[in-house]
PDB file of N, CA and C in Angstrom:
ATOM      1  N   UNK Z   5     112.134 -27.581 -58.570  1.00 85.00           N
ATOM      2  CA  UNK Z   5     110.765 -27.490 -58.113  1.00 85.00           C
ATOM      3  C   UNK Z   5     110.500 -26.106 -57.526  1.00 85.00           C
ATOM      4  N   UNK Z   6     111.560 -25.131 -56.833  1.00 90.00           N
ATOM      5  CA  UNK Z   6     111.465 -24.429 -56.375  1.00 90.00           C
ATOM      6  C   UNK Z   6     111.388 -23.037 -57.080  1.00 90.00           C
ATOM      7  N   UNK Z   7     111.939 -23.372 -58.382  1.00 91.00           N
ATOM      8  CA  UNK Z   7     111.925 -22.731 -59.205  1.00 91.00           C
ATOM      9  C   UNK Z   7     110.474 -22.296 -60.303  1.00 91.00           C
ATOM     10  N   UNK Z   8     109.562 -23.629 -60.526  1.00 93.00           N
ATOM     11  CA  UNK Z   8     108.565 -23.626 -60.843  1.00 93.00           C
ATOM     12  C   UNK Z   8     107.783 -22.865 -60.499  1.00 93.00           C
ATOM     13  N   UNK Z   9     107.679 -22.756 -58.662  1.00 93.00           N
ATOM     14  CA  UNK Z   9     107.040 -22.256 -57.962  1.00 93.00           C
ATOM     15  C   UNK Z   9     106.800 -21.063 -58.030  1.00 93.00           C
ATOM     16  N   UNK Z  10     107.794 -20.422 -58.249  1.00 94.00           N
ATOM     17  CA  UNK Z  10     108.632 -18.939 -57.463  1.00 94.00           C
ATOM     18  C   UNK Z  10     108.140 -18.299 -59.086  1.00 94.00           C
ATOM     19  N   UNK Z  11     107.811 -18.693 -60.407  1.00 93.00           N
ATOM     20  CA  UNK Z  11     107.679 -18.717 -61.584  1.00 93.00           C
ATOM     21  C   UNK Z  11     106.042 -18.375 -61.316  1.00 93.00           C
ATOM     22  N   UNK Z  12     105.628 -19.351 -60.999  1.00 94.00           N
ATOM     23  CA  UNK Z  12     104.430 -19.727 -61.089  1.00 94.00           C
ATOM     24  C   UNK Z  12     103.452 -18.754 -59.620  1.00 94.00           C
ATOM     25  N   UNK Z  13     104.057 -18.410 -58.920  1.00 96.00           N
ATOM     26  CA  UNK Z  13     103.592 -17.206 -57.725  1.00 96.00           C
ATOM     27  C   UNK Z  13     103.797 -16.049 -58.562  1.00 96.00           C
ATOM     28  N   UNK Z  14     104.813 -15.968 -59.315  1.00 96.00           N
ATOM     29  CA  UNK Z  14     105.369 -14.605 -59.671  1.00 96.00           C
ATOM     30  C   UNK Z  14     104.040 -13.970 -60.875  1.00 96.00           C
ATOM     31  N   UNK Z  15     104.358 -14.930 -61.794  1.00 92.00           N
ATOM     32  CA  UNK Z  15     102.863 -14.783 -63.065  1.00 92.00           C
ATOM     33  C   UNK Z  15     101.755 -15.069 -62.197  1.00 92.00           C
ATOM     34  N   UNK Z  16     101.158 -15.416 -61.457  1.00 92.00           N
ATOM     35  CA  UNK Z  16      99.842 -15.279 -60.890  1.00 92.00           C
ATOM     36  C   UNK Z  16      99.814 -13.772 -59.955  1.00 92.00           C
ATOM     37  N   UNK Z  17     100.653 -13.638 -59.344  1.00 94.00           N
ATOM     38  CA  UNK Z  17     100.792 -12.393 -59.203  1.00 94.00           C
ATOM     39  C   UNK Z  17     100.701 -11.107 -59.997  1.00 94.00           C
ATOM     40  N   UNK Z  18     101.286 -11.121 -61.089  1.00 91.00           N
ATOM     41  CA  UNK Z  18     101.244  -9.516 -62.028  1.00 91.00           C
ATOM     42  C   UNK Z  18      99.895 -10.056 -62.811  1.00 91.00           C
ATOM     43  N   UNK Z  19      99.619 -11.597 -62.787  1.00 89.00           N
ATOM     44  CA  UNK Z  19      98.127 -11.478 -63.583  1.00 89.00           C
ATOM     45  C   UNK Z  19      97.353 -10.438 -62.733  1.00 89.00           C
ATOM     46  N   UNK Z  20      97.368 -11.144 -61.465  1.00 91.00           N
ATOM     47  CA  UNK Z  20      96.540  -9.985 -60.502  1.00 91.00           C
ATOM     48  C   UNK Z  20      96.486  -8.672 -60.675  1.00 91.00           C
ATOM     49  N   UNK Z  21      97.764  -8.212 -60.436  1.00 92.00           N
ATOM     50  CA  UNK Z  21      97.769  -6.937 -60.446  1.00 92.00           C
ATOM     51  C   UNK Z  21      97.611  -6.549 -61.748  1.00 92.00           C
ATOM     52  N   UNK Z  22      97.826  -6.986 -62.715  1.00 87.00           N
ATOM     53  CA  UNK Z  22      97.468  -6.530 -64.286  1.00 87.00           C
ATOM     54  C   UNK Z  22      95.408  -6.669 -64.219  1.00 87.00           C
ATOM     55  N   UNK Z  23      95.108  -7.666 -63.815  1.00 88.00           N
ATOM     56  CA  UNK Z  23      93.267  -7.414 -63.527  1.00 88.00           C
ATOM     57  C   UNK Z  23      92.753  -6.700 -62.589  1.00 88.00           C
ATOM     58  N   UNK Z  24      93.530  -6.206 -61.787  1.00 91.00           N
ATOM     59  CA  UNK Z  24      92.932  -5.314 -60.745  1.00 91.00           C
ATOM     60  C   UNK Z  24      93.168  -3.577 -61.423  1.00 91.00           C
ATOM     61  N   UNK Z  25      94.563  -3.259 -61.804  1.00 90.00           N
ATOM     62  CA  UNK Z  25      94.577  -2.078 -62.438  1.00 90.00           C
ATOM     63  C   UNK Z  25      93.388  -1.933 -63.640  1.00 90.00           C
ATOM     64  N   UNK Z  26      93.193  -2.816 -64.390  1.00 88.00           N
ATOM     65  CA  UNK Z  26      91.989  -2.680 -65.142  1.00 88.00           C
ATOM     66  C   UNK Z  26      90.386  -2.037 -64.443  1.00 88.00           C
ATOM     67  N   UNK Z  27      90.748  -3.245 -63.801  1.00 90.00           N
ATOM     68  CA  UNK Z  27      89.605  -2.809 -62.841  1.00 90.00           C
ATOM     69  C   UNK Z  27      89.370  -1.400 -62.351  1.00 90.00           C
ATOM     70  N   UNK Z  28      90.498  -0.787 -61.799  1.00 92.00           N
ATOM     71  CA  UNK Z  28      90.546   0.308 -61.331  1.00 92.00           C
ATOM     72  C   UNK Z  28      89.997   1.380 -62.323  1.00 92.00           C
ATOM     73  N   UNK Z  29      90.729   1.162 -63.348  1.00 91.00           N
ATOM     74  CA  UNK Z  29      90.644   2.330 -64.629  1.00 91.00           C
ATOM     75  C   UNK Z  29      88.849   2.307 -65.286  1.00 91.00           C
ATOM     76  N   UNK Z  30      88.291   0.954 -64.756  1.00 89.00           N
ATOM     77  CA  UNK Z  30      87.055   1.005 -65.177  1.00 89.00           C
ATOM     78  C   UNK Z  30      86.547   0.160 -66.480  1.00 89.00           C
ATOM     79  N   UNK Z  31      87.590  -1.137 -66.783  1.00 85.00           N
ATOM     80  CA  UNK Z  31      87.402  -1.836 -67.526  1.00 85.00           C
ATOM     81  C   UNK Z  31      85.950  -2.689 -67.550  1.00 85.00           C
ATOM     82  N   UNK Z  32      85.219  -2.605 -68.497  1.00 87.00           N
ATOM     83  CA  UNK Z  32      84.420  -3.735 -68.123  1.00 87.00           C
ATOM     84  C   UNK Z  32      84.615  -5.176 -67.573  1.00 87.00           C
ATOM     85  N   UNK Z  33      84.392  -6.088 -66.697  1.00 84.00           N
ATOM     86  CA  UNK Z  33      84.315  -7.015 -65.737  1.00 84.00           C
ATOM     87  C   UNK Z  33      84.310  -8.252 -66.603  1.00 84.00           C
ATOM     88  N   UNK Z  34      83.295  -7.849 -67.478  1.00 84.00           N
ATOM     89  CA  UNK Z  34      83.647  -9.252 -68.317  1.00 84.00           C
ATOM     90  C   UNK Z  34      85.023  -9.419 -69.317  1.00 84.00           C
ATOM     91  N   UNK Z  35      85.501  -8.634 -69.866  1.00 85.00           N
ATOM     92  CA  UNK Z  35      87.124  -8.082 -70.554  1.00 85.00           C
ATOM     93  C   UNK Z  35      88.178  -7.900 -70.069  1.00 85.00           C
ATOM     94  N   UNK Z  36      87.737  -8.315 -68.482  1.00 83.00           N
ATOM     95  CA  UNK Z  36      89.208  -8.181 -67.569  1.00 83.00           C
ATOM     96  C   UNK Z  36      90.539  -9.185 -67.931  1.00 83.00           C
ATOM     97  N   UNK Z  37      89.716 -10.541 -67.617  1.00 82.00           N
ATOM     98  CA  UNK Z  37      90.586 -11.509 -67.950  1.00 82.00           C
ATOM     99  C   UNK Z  37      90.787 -11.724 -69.394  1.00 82.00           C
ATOM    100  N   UNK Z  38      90.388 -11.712 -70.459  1.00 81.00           N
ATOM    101  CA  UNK Z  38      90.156 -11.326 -72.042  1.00 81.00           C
ATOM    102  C   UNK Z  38      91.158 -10.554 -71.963  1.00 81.00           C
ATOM    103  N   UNK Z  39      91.276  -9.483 -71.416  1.00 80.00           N
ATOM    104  CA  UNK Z  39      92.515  -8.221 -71.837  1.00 80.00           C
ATOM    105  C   UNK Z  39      93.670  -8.513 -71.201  1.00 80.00           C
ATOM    106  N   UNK Z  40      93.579  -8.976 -70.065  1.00 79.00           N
ATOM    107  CA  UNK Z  40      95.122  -9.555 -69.616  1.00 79.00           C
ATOM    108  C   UNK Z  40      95.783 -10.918 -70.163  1.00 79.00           C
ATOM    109  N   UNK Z  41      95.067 -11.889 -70.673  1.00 78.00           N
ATOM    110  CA  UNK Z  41      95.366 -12.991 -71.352  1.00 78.00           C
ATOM    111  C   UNK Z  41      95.859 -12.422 -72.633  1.00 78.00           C
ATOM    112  N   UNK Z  42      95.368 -12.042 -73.465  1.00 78.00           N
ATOM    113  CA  UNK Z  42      95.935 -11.219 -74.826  1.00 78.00           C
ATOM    114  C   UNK Z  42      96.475  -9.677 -74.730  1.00 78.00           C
ATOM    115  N   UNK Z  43      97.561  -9.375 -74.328  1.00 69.00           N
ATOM    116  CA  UNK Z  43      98.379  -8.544 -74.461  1.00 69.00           C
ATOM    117  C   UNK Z  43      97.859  -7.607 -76.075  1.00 69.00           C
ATOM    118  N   UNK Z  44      98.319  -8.719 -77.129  1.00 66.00           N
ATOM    119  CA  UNK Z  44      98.987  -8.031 -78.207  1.00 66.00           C
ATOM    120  C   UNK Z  44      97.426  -7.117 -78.828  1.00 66.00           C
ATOM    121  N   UNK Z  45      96.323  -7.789 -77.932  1.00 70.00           N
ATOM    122  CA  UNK Z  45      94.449  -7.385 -78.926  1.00 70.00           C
ATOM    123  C   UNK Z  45      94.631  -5.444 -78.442  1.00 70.00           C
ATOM    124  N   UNK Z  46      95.761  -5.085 -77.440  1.00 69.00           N
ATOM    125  CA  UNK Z  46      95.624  -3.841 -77.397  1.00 69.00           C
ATOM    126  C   UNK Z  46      96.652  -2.946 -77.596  1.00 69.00           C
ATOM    127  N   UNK Z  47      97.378  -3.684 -78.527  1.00 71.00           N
ATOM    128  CA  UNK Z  47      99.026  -2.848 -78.863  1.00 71.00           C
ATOM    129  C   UNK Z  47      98.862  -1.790 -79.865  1.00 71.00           C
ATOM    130  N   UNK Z  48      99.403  -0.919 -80.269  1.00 80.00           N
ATOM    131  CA  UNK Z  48      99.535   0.196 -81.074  1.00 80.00           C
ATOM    132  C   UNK Z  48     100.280  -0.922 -82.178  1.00 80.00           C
ATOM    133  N   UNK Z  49     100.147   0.013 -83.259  1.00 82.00           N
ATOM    134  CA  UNK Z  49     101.430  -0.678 -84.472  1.00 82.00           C
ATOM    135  C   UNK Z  49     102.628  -0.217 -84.305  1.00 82.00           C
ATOM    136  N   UNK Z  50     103.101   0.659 -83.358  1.00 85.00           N
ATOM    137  CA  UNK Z  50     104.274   1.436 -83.256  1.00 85.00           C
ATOM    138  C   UNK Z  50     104.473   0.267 -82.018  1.00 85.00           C
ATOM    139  N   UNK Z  51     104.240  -0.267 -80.775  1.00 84.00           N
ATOM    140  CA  UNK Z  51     104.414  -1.218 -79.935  1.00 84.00           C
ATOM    141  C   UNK Z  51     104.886  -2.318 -80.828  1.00 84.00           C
ATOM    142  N   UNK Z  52     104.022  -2.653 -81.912  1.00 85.00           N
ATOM    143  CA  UNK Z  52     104.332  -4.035 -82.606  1.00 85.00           C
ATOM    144  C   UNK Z  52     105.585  -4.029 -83.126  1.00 85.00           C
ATOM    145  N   UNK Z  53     106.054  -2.491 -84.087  1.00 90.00           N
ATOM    146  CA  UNK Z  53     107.559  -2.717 -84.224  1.00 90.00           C
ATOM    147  C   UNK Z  53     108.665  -2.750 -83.304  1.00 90.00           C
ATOM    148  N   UNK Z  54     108.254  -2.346 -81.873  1.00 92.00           N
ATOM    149  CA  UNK Z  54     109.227  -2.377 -80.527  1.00 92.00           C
ATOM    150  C   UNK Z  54     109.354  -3.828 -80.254  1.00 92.00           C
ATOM    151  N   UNK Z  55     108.694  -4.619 -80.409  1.00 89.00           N
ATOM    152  CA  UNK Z  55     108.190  -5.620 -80.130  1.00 89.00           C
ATOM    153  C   UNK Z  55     109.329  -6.697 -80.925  1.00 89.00           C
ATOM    154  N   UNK Z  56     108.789  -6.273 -82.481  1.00 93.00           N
ATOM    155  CA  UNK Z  56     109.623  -6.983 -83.276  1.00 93.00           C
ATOM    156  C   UNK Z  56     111.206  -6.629 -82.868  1.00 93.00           C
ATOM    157  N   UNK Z  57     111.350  -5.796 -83.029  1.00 96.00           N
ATOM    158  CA  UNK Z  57     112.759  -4.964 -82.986  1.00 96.00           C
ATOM    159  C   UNK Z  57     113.609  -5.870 -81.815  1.00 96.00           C
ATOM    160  N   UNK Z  58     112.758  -5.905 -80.324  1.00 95.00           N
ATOM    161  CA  UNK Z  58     113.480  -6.207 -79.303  1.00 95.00           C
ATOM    162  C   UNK Z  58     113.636  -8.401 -79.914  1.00 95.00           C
ATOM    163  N   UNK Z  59     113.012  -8.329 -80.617  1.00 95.00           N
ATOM    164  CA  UNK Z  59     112.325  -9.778 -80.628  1.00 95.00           C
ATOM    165  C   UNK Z  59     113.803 -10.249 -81.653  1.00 95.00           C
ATOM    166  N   UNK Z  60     114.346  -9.128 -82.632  1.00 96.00           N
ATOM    167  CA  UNK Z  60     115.427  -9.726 -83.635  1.00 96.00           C
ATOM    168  C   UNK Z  60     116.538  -9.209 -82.515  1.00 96.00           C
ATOM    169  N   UNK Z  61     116.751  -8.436 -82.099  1.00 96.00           N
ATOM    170  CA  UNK Z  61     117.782  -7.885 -81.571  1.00 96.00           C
ATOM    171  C   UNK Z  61     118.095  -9.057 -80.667  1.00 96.00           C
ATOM    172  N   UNK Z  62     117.264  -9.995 -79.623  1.00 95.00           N
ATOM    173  CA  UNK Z  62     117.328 -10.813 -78.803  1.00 95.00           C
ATOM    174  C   UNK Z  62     117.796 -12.341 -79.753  1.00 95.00           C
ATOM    175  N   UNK Z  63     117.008 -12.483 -80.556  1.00 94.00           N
ATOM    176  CA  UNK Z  63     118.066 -13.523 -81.881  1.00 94.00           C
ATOM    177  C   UNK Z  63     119.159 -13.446 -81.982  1.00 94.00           C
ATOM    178  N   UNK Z  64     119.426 -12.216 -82.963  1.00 96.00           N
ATOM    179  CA  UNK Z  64     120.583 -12.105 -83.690  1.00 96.00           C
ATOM    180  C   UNK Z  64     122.215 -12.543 -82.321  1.00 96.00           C
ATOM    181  N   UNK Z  65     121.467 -11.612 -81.164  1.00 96.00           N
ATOM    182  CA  UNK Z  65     122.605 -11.943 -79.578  1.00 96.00           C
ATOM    183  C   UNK Z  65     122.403 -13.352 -79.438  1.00 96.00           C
ATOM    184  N   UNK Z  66     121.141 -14.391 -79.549  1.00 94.00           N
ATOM    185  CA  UNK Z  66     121.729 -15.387 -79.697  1.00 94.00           C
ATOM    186  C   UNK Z  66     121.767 -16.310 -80.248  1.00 94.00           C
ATOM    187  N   UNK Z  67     121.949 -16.241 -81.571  1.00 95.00           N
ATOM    188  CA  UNK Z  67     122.458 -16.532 -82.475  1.00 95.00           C
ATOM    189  C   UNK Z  67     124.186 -16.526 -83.202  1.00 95.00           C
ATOM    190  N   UNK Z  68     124.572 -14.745 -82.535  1.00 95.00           N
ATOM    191  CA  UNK Z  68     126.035 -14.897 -82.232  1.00 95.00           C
ATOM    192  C   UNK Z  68     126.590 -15.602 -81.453  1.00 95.00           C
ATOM    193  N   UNK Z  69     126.126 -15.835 -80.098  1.00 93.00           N
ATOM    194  CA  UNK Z  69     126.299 -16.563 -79.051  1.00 93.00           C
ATOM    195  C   UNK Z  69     126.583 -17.900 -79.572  1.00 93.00           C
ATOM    196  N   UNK Z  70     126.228 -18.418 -80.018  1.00 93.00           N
ATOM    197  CA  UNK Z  70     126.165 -19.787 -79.889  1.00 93.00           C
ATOM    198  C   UNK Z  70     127.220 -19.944 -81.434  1.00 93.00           C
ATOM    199  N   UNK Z  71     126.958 -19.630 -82.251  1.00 93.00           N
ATOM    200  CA  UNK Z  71     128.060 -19.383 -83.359  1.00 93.00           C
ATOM    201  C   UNK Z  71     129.800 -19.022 -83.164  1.00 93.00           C
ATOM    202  N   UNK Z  72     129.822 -18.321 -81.729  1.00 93.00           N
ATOM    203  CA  UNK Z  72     131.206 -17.771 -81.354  1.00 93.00           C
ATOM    204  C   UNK Z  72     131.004 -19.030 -80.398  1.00 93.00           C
ATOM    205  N   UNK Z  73     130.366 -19.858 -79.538  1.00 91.00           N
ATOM    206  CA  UNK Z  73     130.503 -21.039 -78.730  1.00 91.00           C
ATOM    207  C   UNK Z  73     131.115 -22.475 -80.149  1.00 91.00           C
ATOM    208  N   UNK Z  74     130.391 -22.775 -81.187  1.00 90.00           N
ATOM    209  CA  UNK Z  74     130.774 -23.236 -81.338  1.00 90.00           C
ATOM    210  C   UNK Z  74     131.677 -23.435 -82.174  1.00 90.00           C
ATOM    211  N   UNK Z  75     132.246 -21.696 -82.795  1.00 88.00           N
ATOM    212  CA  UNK Z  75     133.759 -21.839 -83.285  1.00 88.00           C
ATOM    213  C   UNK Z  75     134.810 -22.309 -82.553  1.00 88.00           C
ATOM    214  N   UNK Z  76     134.650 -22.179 -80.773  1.00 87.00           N
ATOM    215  CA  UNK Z  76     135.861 -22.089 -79.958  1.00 87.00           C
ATOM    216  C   UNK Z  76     135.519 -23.967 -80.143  1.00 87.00           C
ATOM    217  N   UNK Z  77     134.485 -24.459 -79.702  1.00 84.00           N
ATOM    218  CA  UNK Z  77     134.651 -25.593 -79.907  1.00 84.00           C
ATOM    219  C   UNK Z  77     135.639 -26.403 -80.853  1.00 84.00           C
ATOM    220  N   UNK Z  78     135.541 -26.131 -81.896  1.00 83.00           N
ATOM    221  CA  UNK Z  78     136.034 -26.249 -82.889  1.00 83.00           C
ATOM    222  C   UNK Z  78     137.491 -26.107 -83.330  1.00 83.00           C
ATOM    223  N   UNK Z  79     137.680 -24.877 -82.650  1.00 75.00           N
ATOM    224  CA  UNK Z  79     138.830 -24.689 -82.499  1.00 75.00           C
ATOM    225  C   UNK Z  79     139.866 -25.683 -81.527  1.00 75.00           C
ATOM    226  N   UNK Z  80     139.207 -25.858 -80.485  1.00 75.00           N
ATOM    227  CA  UNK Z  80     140.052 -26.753 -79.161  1.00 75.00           C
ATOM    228  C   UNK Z  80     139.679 -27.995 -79.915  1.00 75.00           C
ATOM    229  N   UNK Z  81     139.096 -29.073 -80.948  1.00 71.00           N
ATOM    230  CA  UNK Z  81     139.338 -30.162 -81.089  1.00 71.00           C
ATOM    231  C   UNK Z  81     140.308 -30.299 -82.656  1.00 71.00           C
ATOM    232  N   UNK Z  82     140.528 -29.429 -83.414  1.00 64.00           N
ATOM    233  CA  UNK Z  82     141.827 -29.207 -84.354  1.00 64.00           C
ATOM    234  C   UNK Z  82     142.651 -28.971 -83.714  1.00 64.00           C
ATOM    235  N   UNK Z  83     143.382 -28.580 -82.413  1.00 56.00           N
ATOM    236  CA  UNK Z  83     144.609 -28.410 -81.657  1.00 56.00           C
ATOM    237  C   UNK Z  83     145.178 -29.514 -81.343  1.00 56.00           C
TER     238      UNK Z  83
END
């Protein structure tokens, strides 16, 4: 439960501060929350392949992960 919380303070928090820096820079008022809810409506295409990139790189780790978990498995019940 405490965990939820601490989750759930944390993202209401950088929402904030992600709508207030807008604000600052002079975003229009009505596009504040619009632009912080959708991230990706203001990415470059060069962001989108960082994006992807970090997005397979984070797979493929676990995907090994769990492939080297359940060889050892495997291994300790043929012994």
């Amino acid at each position: 439960m405490k965990a939820i919380l601490v989750v759930s303070i944390l993202a209401g928090g950088m929402l904030g501060l992600i709508v207030f820096l807008d604000f600052i820079m002079g975003t229009a008022p009505d596009m504040l929350i619009t632009k912080a809810l959708n991230p990706f409506r203001v990415m470059e295409p060069a962001e989108y392949v960082i994006v992807l990139i970090f997005s397979l790189f984070f797979g493929i780790r676990l995907l090994r992960s769990y492939l080297k978990k359940r060889k050892a498995e495997n291994g300790s019940q043929t012994n």
